[in-house]
Amino acid sequence: MKNKQVEYQDWGLIDYKEAWDKQESIFSKSVQLKTEIRNHQQAVLAGTEEDGEEILTPNYLIFCEHPHVYTLGKSGKADHLLLDEAGLKEKDAVYYPINRGGDITYHGPGQLVVYPILDLDNFFTDIHLYLRTLEEAVIQTLAHYGIISGRYPGYTGVWLDPDNEQRARKICAMGVRCSRWVTMHGLALNVNANLSYFGHIVPCGIDDKAVASMENELGRKVDMNEVKEILKRHISVQFGMEMMG
């Protein structure tokens, strides 16, 4: 059996380290539960335990925003952060090397950060498809606002003018971790983000492409709660989820 139910949580504006610790706790419990289920199934097959009621692993979809923070993925380079400690303090920002994939990125107020903690055994066990499905949900969300976006060959995330080498710019970054098909980390969509903060890094290791936001493209502030509802709906549809909350 597969559990298509997904618990939606909105953590609001939350310190990055606090959110990371909460993610790790949920993620670790899910991985541990999967290990216990597998061990039990093997014991049942071996005849050393009796079969019981089937236990299904949970799924979570978490939305939040962070105070100014730079995070560096496992494949990134520390020198892609262009600020020293004094510069970080001046910008009221912090820095964390973390355990997701990808290079360096920025999170801050006005940017919608999405952390799906899913057991992909409940959906499909294909990381490439997982990333493309998240991207598609963002592409459909942007289309709702009349913003045409797509994929830039060779890179994850969602881009504007991806077919124009000179104008291509990134509006949504992605970086995930997966263990035993349980995911964590996720995506960051620039809604009303202060894009000047990207000027202090080599975003995602790409030094010749600009970044974009919904606010800049539309020429107005965008209602964050509205974006959350639209993106949540598109993620639910793309994955075939039964959203709870």
PDB file of C-alpha atoms in Angstrom:
ATOM      1  CA  MET A   1       0.000   0.000   0.000  1.00  0.00           C
ATOM      2  CA  LYS A   2       1.043   3.593  -0.632  1.00  0.00           C
ATOM      3  CA  ASN A   3       0.230   6.557   1.592  1.00  0.00           C
ATOM      4  CA  LYS A   4      -0.745   9.519  -0.596  1.00  0.00           C
ATOM      5  CA  GLN A   5      -1.744  11.663   2.372  1.00  0.00           C
ATOM      6  CA  VAL A   6       0.548  14.633   2.976  1.00  0.00           C
ATOM      7  CA  GLU A   7       0.477  16.814   6.090  1.00  0.00           C
ATOM      8  CA  TYR A   8       0.870  20.487   5.178  1.00  0.00           C
ATOM      9  CA  GLN A   9       2.603  22.769   7.685  1.00  0.00           C
ATOM     10  CA  ASP A  10       3.333  26.501   7.456  1.00  0.00           C
ATOM     11  CA  TRP A  11       6.228  27.438   9.739  1.00  0.00           C
ATOM     12  CA  GLY A  12       6.099  31.144   8.851  1.00  0.00           C
ATOM     13  CA  LEU A  13       9.305  33.171   9.252  1.00  0.00           C
ATOM     14  CA  ILE A  14      11.685  30.807  11.035  1.00  0.00           C
ATOM     15  CA  ASP A  15      15.422  30.799  11.766  1.00  0.00           C
ATOM     16  CA  TYR A  16      17.207  28.554   9.267  1.00  0.00           C
ATOM     17  CA  LYS A  17      18.983  26.432  11.897  1.00  0.00           C
ATOM     18  CA  GLU A  18      15.738  25.913  13.802  1.00  0.00           C
ATOM     19  CA  ALA A  19      13.984  24.807  10.622  1.00  0.00           C
ATOM     20  CA  TRP A  20      16.907  22.554   9.674  1.00  0.00           C
ATOM     21  CA  ASP A  21      16.798  20.856  13.092  1.00  0.00           C
ATOM     22  CA  LYS A  22      13.034  20.339  12.807  1.00  0.00           C
ATOM     23  CA  GLN A  23      13.460  18.925   9.311  1.00  0.00           C
ATOM     24  CA  GLU A  24      16.203  16.571  10.475  1.00  0.00           C
ATOM     25  CA  SER A  25      14.006  15.310  13.298  1.00  0.00           C
ATOM     26  CA  ILE A  26      11.065  14.538  10.993  1.00  0.00           C
ATOM     27  CA  PHE A  27      13.370  13.080   8.331  1.00  0.00           C
ATOM     28  CA  SER A  28      15.238  10.845  10.793  1.00  0.00           C
ATOM     29  CA  LYS A  29      11.995   9.491  12.270  1.00  0.00           C
ATOM     30  CA  SER A  30      10.709   8.640   8.789  1.00  0.00           C
ATOM     31  CA  VAL A  31      13.945   6.873   7.828  1.00  0.00           C
ATOM     32  CA  GLN A  32      13.955   4.984  11.134  1.00  0.00           C
ATOM     33  CA  LEU A  33      10.334   3.936  10.648  1.00  0.00           C
ATOM     34  CA  LYS A  34      11.136   2.637   7.163  1.00  0.00           C
ATOM     35  CA  THR A  35      14.017   0.610   8.599  1.00  0.00           C
ATOM     36  CA  GLU A  36      11.769  -0.879  11.275  1.00  0.00           C
ATOM     37  CA  ILE A  37       9.089  -1.735   8.695  1.00  0.00           C
ATOM     38  CA  ARG A  38      11.655  -3.425   6.444  1.00  0.00           C
ATOM     39  CA  ASN A  39      13.128  -5.418   9.351  1.00  0.00           C
ATOM     40  CA  HIS A  40       9.653  -6.513  10.403  1.00  0.00           C
ATOM     41  CA  GLN A  41       8.773  -7.580   6.870  1.00  0.00           C
ATOM     42  CA  GLN A  42      11.944  -9.640   6.663  1.00  0.00           C
ATOM     43  CA  ALA A  43      11.167 -11.226  10.030  1.00  0.00           C
ATOM     44  CA  VAL A  44       7.644 -12.110   8.854  1.00  0.00           C
ATOM     45  CA  LEU A  45       9.072 -13.752   5.741  1.00  0.00           C
ATOM     46  CA  ALA A  46      11.541 -15.652   7.897  1.00  0.00           C
ATOM     47  CA  GLY A  47       8.719 -16.790  10.178  1.00  0.00           C
ATOM     48  CA  THR A  48      10.206 -15.218  13.308  1.00  0.00           C
ATOM     49  CA  GLU A  49       7.467 -12.589  13.707  1.00  0.00           C
ATOM     50  CA  GLU A  50       3.759 -12.528  13.011  1.00  0.00           C
ATOM     51  CA  ASP A  51       2.294 -10.205  10.434  1.00  0.00           C
ATOM     52  CA  GLY A  52       0.210  -7.357  11.805  1.00  0.00           C
ATOM     53  CA  GLU A  53      -1.537  -4.203  10.690  1.00  0.00           C
ATOM     54  CA  GLU A  54       0.415  -2.553   7.886  1.00  0.00           C
ATOM     55  CA  ILE A  55       2.222   0.645   8.921  1.00  0.00           C
ATOM     56  CA  LEU A  56       2.565   3.406   6.334  1.00  0.00           C
ATOM     57  CA  THR A  57       5.254   6.065   6.365  1.00  0.00           C
ATOM     58  CA  PRO A  58       4.072   9.697   6.663  1.00  0.00           C
ATOM     59  CA  ASN A  59       4.627  12.578   4.224  1.00  0.00           C
ATOM     60  CA  TYR A  60       4.999  16.285   4.968  1.00  0.00           C
ATOM     61  CA  LEU A  61       4.960  19.471   2.911  1.00  0.00           C
ATOM     62  CA  ILE A  62       6.449  22.420   4.796  1.00  0.00           C
ATOM     63  CA  PHE A  63       6.347  26.063   3.679  1.00  0.00           C
ATOM     64  CA  CYS A  64       8.333  28.834   5.376  1.00  0.00           C
ATOM     65  CA  GLU A  65      10.517  31.909   5.011  1.00  0.00           C
ATOM     66  CA  HIS A  66      13.927  32.510   6.583  1.00  0.00           C
ATOM     67  CA  PRO A  67      15.840  35.540   7.856  1.00  0.00           C
ATOM     68  CA  HIS A  68      18.859  36.327   5.651  1.00  0.00           C
ATOM     69  CA  VAL A  69      21.014  33.202   5.335  1.00  0.00           C
ATOM     70  CA  TYR A  70      23.489  31.649   2.914  1.00  0.00           C
ATOM     71  CA  THR A  71      23.674  27.840   2.691  1.00  0.00           C
ATOM     72  CA  LEU A  72      26.320  25.741   0.955  1.00  0.00           C
ATOM     73  CA  GLY A  73      25.504  22.278  -0.385  1.00  0.00           C
ATOM     74  CA  LYS A  74      27.820  19.270  -0.315  1.00  0.00           C
ATOM     75  CA  SER A  75      29.044  19.795  -3.887  1.00  0.00           C
ATOM     76  CA  GLY A  76      29.602  23.538  -3.462  1.00  0.00           C
ATOM     77  CA  LYS A  77      32.699  25.630  -3.002  1.00  0.00           C
ATOM     78  CA  ALA A  78      33.157  27.803   0.069  1.00  0.00           C
ATOM     79  CA  ASP A  79      34.714  30.586  -2.004  1.00  0.00           C
ATOM     80  CA  HIS A  80      31.367  31.016  -3.777  1.00  0.00           C
ATOM     81  CA  LEU A  81      30.400  33.042  -0.689  1.00  0.00           C
ATOM     82  CA  LEU A  82      31.872  36.467  -1.363  1.00  0.00           C
ATOM     83  CA  LEU A  83      31.432  37.820   2.183  1.00  0.00           C
ATOM     84  CA  ASP A  84      33.716  37.367   5.189  1.00  0.00           C
ATOM     85  CA  GLU A  85      32.427  37.264   8.767  1.00  0.00           C
ATOM     86  CA  ALA A  86      32.364  41.055   8.987  1.00  0.00           C
ATOM     87  CA  GLY A  87      30.455  41.275   5.724  1.00  0.00           C
ATOM     88  CA  LEU A  88      27.886  38.735   6.912  1.00  0.00           C
ATOM     89  CA  LYS A  89      27.383  40.717  10.115  1.00  0.00           C
ATOM     90  CA  GLU A  90      26.977  43.939   8.153  1.00  0.00           C
ATOM     91  CA  LYS A  91      24.283  42.311   6.001  1.00  0.00           C
ATOM     92  CA  ASP A  92      22.593  40.780   9.069  1.00  0.00           C
ATOM     93  CA  ALA A  93      23.091  37.345   7.480  1.00  0.00           C
ATOM     94  CA  VAL A  94      24.393  33.971   8.636  1.00  0.00           C
ATOM     95  CA  TYR A  95      26.098  31.097   6.798  1.00  0.00           C
ATOM     96  CA  TYR A  96      25.717  27.308   7.057  1.00  0.00           C
ATOM     97  CA  PRO A  97      27.359  24.426   5.172  1.00  0.00           C
ATOM     98  CA  ILE A  98      24.588  21.813   4.972  1.00  0.00           C
ATOM     99  CA  ASN A  99      23.861  18.274   3.747  1.00  0.00           C
ATOM    100  CA  ARG A 100      21.740  18.880   0.659  1.00  0.00           C
ATOM    101  CA  GLY A 101      22.948  18.631  -2.904  1.00  0.00           C
ATOM    102  CA  GLY A 102      23.940  21.658  -4.947  1.00  0.00           C
ATOM    103  CA  ASP A 103      26.146  24.686  -4.379  1.00  0.00           C
ATOM    104  CA  ILE A 104      25.566  27.937  -2.480  1.00  0.00           C
ATOM    105  CA  THR A 105      22.268  29.772  -2.350  1.00  0.00           C
ATOM    106  CA  TYR A 106      20.529  32.536  -0.430  1.00  0.00           C
ATOM    107  CA  HIS A 107      17.318  32.479   1.595  1.00  0.00           C
ATOM    108  CA  GLY A 108      15.596  35.517   3.029  1.00  0.00           C
ATOM    109  CA  PRO A 109      12.301  37.275   3.707  1.00  0.00           C
ATOM    110  CA  GLY A 110      10.046  37.418   0.660  1.00  0.00           C
ATOM    111  CA  GLN A 111      11.325  34.092  -0.625  1.00  0.00           C
ATOM    112  CA  LEU A 112       9.029  31.069  -0.335  1.00  0.00           C
ATOM    113  CA  VAL A 113      10.998  28.035   0.853  1.00  0.00           C
ATOM    114  CA  VAL A 114       9.415  24.600   0.447  1.00  0.00           C
ATOM    115  CA  TYR A 115      10.577  21.486   2.289  1.00  0.00           C
ATOM    116  CA  PRO A 116       8.840  18.294   1.117  1.00  0.00           C
ATOM    117  CA  ILE A 117       9.688  15.452   3.488  1.00  0.00           C
ATOM    118  CA  LEU A 118       8.217  12.628   1.438  1.00  0.00           C
ATOM    119  CA  ASP A 119       8.673   8.894   1.324  1.00  0.00           C
ATOM    120  CA  LEU A 120       9.044   8.514  -2.429  1.00  0.00           C
ATOM    121  CA  ASP A 121       8.020   4.853  -2.093  1.00  0.00           C
ATOM    122  CA  ASN A 122       4.550   6.379  -1.686  1.00  0.00           C
ATOM    123  CA  PHE A 123       4.835   8.137  -5.066  1.00  0.00           C
ATOM    124  CA  PHE A 124       7.703   7.087  -7.356  1.00  0.00           C
ATOM    125  CA  THR A 125      11.313   6.134  -6.703  1.00  0.00           C
ATOM    126  CA  ASP A 126      13.060   8.367  -9.205  1.00  0.00           C
ATOM    127  CA  ILE A 127      15.034  11.410  -8.019  1.00  0.00           C
ATOM    128  CA  HIS A 128      15.266  12.868 -11.517  1.00  0.00           C
ATOM    129  CA  LEU A 129      11.481  12.676 -11.852  1.00  0.00           C
ATOM    130  CA  TYR A 130      11.075  14.073  -8.340  1.00  0.00           C
ATOM    131  CA  LEU A 131      13.055  17.199  -9.230  1.00  0.00           C
ATOM    132  CA  ARG A 132      11.271  17.624 -12.574  1.00  0.00           C
ATOM    133  CA  THR A 133       7.885  17.272 -10.828  1.00  0.00           C
ATOM    134  CA  LEU A 134       8.732  19.983  -8.288  1.00  0.00           C
ATOM    135  CA  GLU A 135       9.918  22.191 -11.132  1.00  0.00           C
ATOM    136  CA  GLU A 136       6.672  21.634 -13.015  1.00  0.00           C
ATOM    137  CA  ALA A 137       4.609  22.709  -9.992  1.00  0.00           C
ATOM    138  CA  VAL A 138       6.602  25.964  -9.861  1.00  0.00           C
ATOM    139  CA  ILE A 139       6.296  26.483 -13.626  1.00  0.00           C
ATOM    140  CA  GLN A 140       2.518  26.102 -13.381  1.00  0.00           C
ATOM    141  CA  THR A 141       2.376  28.479 -10.395  1.00  0.00           C
ATOM    142  CA  LEU A 142       4.296  31.156 -12.281  1.00  0.00           C
ATOM    143  CA  ALA A 143       2.061  30.655 -15.319  1.00  0.00           C
ATOM    144  CA  HIS A 144      -0.922  31.540 -13.107  1.00  0.00           C
ATOM    145  CA  TYR A 145       0.628  35.026 -12.827  1.00  0.00           C
ATOM    146  CA  GLY A 146       1.419  35.233 -16.532  1.00  0.00           C
ATOM    147  CA  ILE A 147       5.130  34.549 -15.979  1.00  0.00           C
ATOM    148  CA  ILE A 148       6.444  32.129 -18.605  1.00  0.00           C
ATOM    149  CA  SER A 149       9.240  29.939 -17.266  1.00  0.00           C
ATOM    150  CA  GLY A 150      11.011  26.685 -17.975  1.00  0.00           C
ATOM    151  CA  ARG A 151      14.142  24.604 -17.467  1.00  0.00           C
ATOM    152  CA  TYR A 152      17.716  25.556 -18.325  1.00  0.00           C
ATOM    153  CA  PRO A 153      19.611  22.573 -19.830  1.00  0.00           C
ATOM    154  CA  GLY A 154      22.099  21.036 -17.423  1.00  0.00           C
ATOM    155  CA  TYR A 155      20.769  22.773 -14.295  1.00  0.00           C
ATOM    156  CA  THR A 156      18.003  22.179 -11.778  1.00  0.00           C
ATOM    157  CA  GLY A 157      15.482  24.836 -10.831  1.00  0.00           C
ATOM    158  CA  VAL A 158      13.140  27.090 -12.768  1.00  0.00           C
ATOM    159  CA  TRP A 159      14.333  29.787 -15.157  1.00  0.00           C
ATOM    160  CA  LEU A 160      12.957  32.723 -17.100  1.00  0.00           C
ATOM    161  CA  ASP A 161      13.962  33.025 -20.759  1.00  0.00           C
ATOM    162  CA  PRO A 162      15.848  29.697 -20.555  1.00  0.00           C
ATOM    163  CA  ASP A 163      16.199  29.590 -24.347  1.00  0.00           C
ATOM    164  CA  ASN A 164      17.968  32.952 -24.458  1.00  0.00           C
ATOM    165  CA  GLU A 165      21.612  32.609 -23.399  1.00  0.00           C
ATOM    166  CA  GLN A 166      21.918  36.330 -22.665  1.00  0.00           C
ATOM    167  CA  ARG A 167      18.653  36.793 -20.767  1.00  0.00           C
ATOM    168  CA  ALA A 168      18.292  33.488 -18.897  1.00  0.00           C
ATOM    169  CA  ARG A 169      17.797  34.120 -15.182  1.00  0.00           C
ATOM    170  CA  LYS A 170      16.884  31.872 -12.266  1.00  0.00           C
ATOM    171  CA  ILE A 171      13.715  32.441 -10.257  1.00  0.00           C
ATOM    172  CA  CYS A 172      13.611  29.183  -8.281  1.00  0.00           C
ATOM    173  CA  ALA A 173      16.571  27.225  -6.863  1.00  0.00           C
ATOM    174  CA  MET A 174      16.444  23.583  -5.798  1.00  0.00           C
ATOM    175  CA  GLY A 175      18.575  21.262  -3.689  1.00  0.00           C
ATOM    176  CA  VAL A 176      17.497  18.020  -2.053  1.00  0.00           C
ATOM    177  CA  ARG A 177      18.733  15.185   0.093  1.00  0.00           C
ATOM    178  CA  CYS A 178      17.357  11.655  -0.127  1.00  0.00           C
ATOM    179  CA  SER A 179      17.989   8.593   2.047  1.00  0.00           C
ATOM    180  CA  ARG A 180      16.023   5.329   1.731  1.00  0.00           C
ATOM    181  CA  TRP A 181      13.809   7.314  -0.659  1.00  0.00           C
ATOM    182  CA  VAL A 182      12.880   9.832   2.071  1.00  0.00           C
ATOM    183  CA  THR A 183      13.489  13.432   0.963  1.00  0.00           C
ATOM    184  CA  MET A 184      14.363  16.663   2.728  1.00  0.00           C
ATOM    185  CA  HIS A 185      15.402  20.222   1.801  1.00  0.00           C
ATOM    186  CA  GLY A 186      13.650  21.351  -1.390  1.00  0.00           C
ATOM    187  CA  LEU A 187      13.124  24.569  -3.314  1.00  0.00           C
ATOM    188  CA  ALA A 188      13.231  28.338  -2.899  1.00  0.00           C
ATOM    189  CA  LEU A 189      11.003  30.554  -5.046  1.00  0.00           C
ATOM    190  CA  ASN A 190      11.829  34.259  -5.209  1.00  0.00           C
ATOM    191  CA  VAL A 191       8.492  35.986  -4.668  1.00  0.00           C
ATOM    192  CA  ASN A 192       9.333  39.403  -3.141  1.00  0.00           C
ATOM    193  CA  ALA A 193      12.932  38.596  -2.206  1.00  0.00           C
ATOM    194  CA  ASN A 194      15.636  41.260  -1.960  1.00  0.00           C
ATOM    195  CA  LEU A 195      17.761  40.171  -4.927  1.00  0.00           C
ATOM    196  CA  SER A 196      20.736  42.321  -3.905  1.00  0.00           C
ATOM    197  CA  TYR A 197      21.707  39.563  -1.456  1.00  0.00           C
ATOM    198  CA  PHE A 198      22.460  37.266  -4.398  1.00  0.00           C
ATOM    199  CA  GLY A 199      25.205  39.725  -5.355  1.00  0.00           C
ATOM    200  CA  HIS A 200      27.322  38.412  -2.475  1.00  0.00           C
ATOM    201  CA  ILE A 201      27.507  34.822  -3.753  1.00  0.00           C
ATOM    202  CA  VAL A 202      28.054  32.898  -6.968  1.00  0.00           C
ATOM    203  CA  PRO A 203      24.436  31.610  -6.975  1.00  0.00           C
ATOM    204  CA  CYS A 204      24.363  27.804  -7.281  1.00  0.00           C
ATOM    205  CA  GLY A 205      27.902  28.028  -8.653  1.00  0.00           C
ATOM    206  CA  ILE A 206      26.705  29.844 -11.791  1.00  0.00           C
ATOM    207  CA  ASP A 207      28.678  33.044 -12.260  1.00  0.00           C
ATOM    208  CA  ASP A 208      27.261  34.295 -15.567  1.00  0.00           C
ATOM    209  CA  LYS A 209      23.486  34.240 -14.994  1.00  0.00           C
ATOM    210  CA  ALA A 210      21.189  36.644 -13.168  1.00  0.00           C
ATOM    211  CA  VAL A 211      18.445  35.891 -10.660  1.00  0.00           C
ATOM    212  CA  ALA A 212      14.816  37.001 -10.848  1.00  0.00           C
ATOM    213  CA  SER A 213      11.773  37.432  -8.618  1.00  0.00           C
ATOM    214  CA  MET A 214       8.047  37.510  -9.192  1.00  0.00           C
ATOM    215  CA  GLU A 215       7.968  41.070  -7.839  1.00  0.00           C
ATOM    216  CA  ASN A 216      10.545  42.276 -10.361  1.00  0.00           C
ATOM    217  CA  GLU A 217       8.850  40.547 -13.268  1.00  0.00           C
ATOM    218  CA  LEU A 218       5.365  41.830 -12.406  1.00  0.00           C
ATOM    219  CA  GLY A 219       6.424  45.276 -11.159  1.00  0.00           C
ATOM    220  CA  ARG A 220       4.490  44.868  -7.918  1.00  0.00           C
ATOM    221  CA  LYS A 221       4.516  43.073  -4.582  1.00  0.00           C
ATOM    222  CA  VAL A 222       2.885  39.667  -4.720  1.00  0.00           C
ATOM    223  CA  ASP A 223       0.634  38.257  -1.990  1.00  0.00           C
ATOM    224  CA  MET A 224       2.731  35.519  -0.377  1.00  0.00           C
ATOM    225  CA  ASN A 225      -0.257  33.680   1.065  1.00  0.00           C
ATOM    226  CA  GLU A 226      -1.837  33.540  -2.373  1.00  0.00           C
ATOM    227  CA  VAL A 227       1.369  32.116  -3.872  1.00  0.00           C
ATOM    228  CA  LYS A 228       1.477  29.498  -1.118  1.00  0.00           C
ATOM    229  CA  GLU A 229      -2.041  28.307  -1.881  1.00  0.00           C
ATOM    230  CA  ILE A 230      -1.431  28.138  -5.627  1.00  0.00           C
ATOM    231  CA  LEU A 231       1.910  26.335  -5.305  1.00  0.00           C
ATOM    232  CA  LYS A 232       0.511  23.933  -2.720  1.00  0.00           C
ATOM    233  CA  ARG A 233      -2.320  23.053  -5.102  1.00  0.00           C
ATOM    234  CA  HIS A 234       0.033  22.468  -8.036  1.00  0.00           C
ATOM    235  CA  ILE A 235       2.396  20.306  -5.961  1.00  0.00           C
ATOM    236  CA  SER A 236      -0.588  18.276  -4.800  1.00  0.00           C
ATOM    237  CA  VAL A 237      -1.825  17.761  -8.371  1.00  0.00           C
ATOM    238  CA  GLN A 238       1.593  16.955  -9.833  1.00  0.00           C
ATOM    239  CA  PHE A 239       2.290  14.273  -7.215  1.00  0.00           C
ATOM    240  CA  GLY A 240      -1.270  12.982  -6.861  1.00  0.00           C
ATOM    241  CA  MET A 241      -1.284  13.888  -3.156  1.00  0.00           C
ATOM    242  CA  GLU A 242      -4.160  13.949  -0.725  1.00  0.00           C
ATOM    243  CA  MET A 243      -3.273  17.182   1.067  1.00  0.00           C
ATOM    244  CA  MET A 244      -4.135  17.391   4.761  1.00  0.00           C
ATOM    245  CA  GLY A 245      -4.325  20.966   6.045  1.00  0.00           C
TER     246      GLY A 245
END
